[in-house]
Tab-separated table of C-alpha atoms in Angstrom:
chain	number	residue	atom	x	y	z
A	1	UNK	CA	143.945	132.428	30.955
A	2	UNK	CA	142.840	134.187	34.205
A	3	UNK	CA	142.963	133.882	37.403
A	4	UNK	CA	139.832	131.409	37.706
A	5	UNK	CA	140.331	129.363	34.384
A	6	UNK	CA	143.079	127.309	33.229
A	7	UNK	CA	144.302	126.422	29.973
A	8	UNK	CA	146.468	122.925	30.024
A	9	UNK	CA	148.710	121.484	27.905
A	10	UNK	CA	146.958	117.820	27.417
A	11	UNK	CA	148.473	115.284	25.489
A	12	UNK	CA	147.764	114.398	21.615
A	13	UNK	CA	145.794	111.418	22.967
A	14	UNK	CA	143.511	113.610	24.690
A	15	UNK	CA	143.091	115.906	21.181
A	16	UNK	CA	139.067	116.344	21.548
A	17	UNK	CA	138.977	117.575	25.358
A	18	UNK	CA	138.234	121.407	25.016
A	19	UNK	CA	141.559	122.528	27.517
A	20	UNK	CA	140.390	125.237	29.469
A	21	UNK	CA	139.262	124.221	32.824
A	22	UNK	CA	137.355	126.050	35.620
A	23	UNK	CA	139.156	126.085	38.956
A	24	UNK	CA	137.002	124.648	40.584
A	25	UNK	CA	137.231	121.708	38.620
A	26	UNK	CA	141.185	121.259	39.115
A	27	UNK	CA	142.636	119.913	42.112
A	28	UNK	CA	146.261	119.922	43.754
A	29	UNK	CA	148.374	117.166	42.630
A	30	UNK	CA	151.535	115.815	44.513
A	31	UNK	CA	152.967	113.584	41.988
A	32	UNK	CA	153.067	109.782	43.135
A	33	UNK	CA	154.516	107.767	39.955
A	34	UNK	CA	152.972	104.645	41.152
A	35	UNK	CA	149.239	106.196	41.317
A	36	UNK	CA	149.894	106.635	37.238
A	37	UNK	CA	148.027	104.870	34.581
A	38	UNK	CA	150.137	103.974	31.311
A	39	UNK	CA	148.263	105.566	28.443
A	40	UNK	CA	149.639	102.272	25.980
A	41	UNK	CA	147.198	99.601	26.019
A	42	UNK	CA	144.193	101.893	27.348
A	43	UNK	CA	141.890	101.781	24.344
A	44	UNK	CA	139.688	105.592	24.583
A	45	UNK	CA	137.060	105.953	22.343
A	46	UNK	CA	136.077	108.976	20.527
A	47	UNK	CA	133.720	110.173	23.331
A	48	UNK	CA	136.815	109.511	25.393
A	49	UNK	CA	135.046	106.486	27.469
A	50	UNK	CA	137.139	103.201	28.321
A	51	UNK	CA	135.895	99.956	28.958
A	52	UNK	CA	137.301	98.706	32.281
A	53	UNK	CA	138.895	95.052	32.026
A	54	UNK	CA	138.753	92.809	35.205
A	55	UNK	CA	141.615	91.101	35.733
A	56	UNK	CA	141.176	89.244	39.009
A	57	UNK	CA	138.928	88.039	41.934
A	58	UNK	CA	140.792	89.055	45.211
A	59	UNK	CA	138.281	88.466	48.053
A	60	UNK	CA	134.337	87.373	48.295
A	61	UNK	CA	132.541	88.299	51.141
A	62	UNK	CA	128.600	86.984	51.889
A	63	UNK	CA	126.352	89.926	53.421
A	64	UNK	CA	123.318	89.131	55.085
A	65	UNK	CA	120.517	91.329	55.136
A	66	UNK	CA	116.887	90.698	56.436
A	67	UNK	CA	115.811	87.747	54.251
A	68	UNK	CA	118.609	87.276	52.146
A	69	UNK	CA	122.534	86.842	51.578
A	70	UNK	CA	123.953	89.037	48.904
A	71	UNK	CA	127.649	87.962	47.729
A	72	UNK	CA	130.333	90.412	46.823
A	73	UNK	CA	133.708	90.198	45.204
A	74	UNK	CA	136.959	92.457	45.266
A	75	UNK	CA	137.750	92.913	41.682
A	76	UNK	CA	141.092	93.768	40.668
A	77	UNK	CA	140.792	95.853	37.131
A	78	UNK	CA	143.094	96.470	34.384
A	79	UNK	CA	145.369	99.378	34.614
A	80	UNK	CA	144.321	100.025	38.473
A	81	UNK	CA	146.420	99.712	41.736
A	82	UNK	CA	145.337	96.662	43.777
A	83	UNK	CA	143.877	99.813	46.185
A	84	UNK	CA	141.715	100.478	43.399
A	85	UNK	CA	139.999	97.640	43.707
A	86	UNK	CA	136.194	97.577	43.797
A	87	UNK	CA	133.616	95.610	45.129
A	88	UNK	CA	130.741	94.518	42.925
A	89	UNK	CA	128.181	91.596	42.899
A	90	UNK	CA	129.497	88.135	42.472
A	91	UNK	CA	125.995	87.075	40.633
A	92	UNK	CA	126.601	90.137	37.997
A	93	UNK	CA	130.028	89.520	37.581
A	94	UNK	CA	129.688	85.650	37.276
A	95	UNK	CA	127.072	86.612	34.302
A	96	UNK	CA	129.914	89.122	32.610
A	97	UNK	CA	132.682	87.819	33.571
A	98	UNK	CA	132.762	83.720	33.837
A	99	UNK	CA	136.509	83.484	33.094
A	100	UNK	CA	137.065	84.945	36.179
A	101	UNK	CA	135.455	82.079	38.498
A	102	UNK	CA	137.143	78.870	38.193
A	103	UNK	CA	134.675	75.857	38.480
A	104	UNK	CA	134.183	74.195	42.245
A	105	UNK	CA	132.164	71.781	41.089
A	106	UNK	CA	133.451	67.827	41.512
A	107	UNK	CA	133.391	65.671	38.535
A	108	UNK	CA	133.011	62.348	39.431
């Protein structure tokens, strides 16, 4: 289009996003295929927001702070490279997410 706005070719999936881009919002890409998220399965809705899906607990971790411990776990997500992982709070995710945390209580 110019020499400081782009116009892309974006996939039929991604019909509604207006393609002509600023440059300052586009960034250098050296193409890693493993860094790629499949498109199948990934369920966009029409304002072209996805729901992330956790798919695993990979570490917990207990920070203390003055009065307080605050828990954490490493969640793995759906469609996301185990470096992708994020940490969030183990209370919030317990609350959203119960599948997730196997029971450690004993029955007798």
């Amino acid at each position: 289009m110019g020499k400081i706005a782009y116009e892309l070719d974006l996939p039929n999936e991604l019909v509604l996003v207006h393609p002509v881009f600023h440059v300052s919002m586009l960034k250098k890409y050296i193409g890693d295929p493993s860094t790629i998220v499949p498109l199948e399965g990934l369920e966009v809705k029409e304002n072209l927001a996805y729901e992330e899906v956790p798919i695993e607990i990979l570490d917990r971790q207990v920070k203390r702070l003055r009065n307080k411990k605050v828990a954490s776990v490493k969640v793995l997500w759906r469609n996301h490279l185990v470096e992708g992982a994020t940490w969030k709070a183990e209370a919030n995710m317990k609350s959203q997410y119960p599948h997730l945390f196997p029971s450690t209580s004993i029955q007798a």
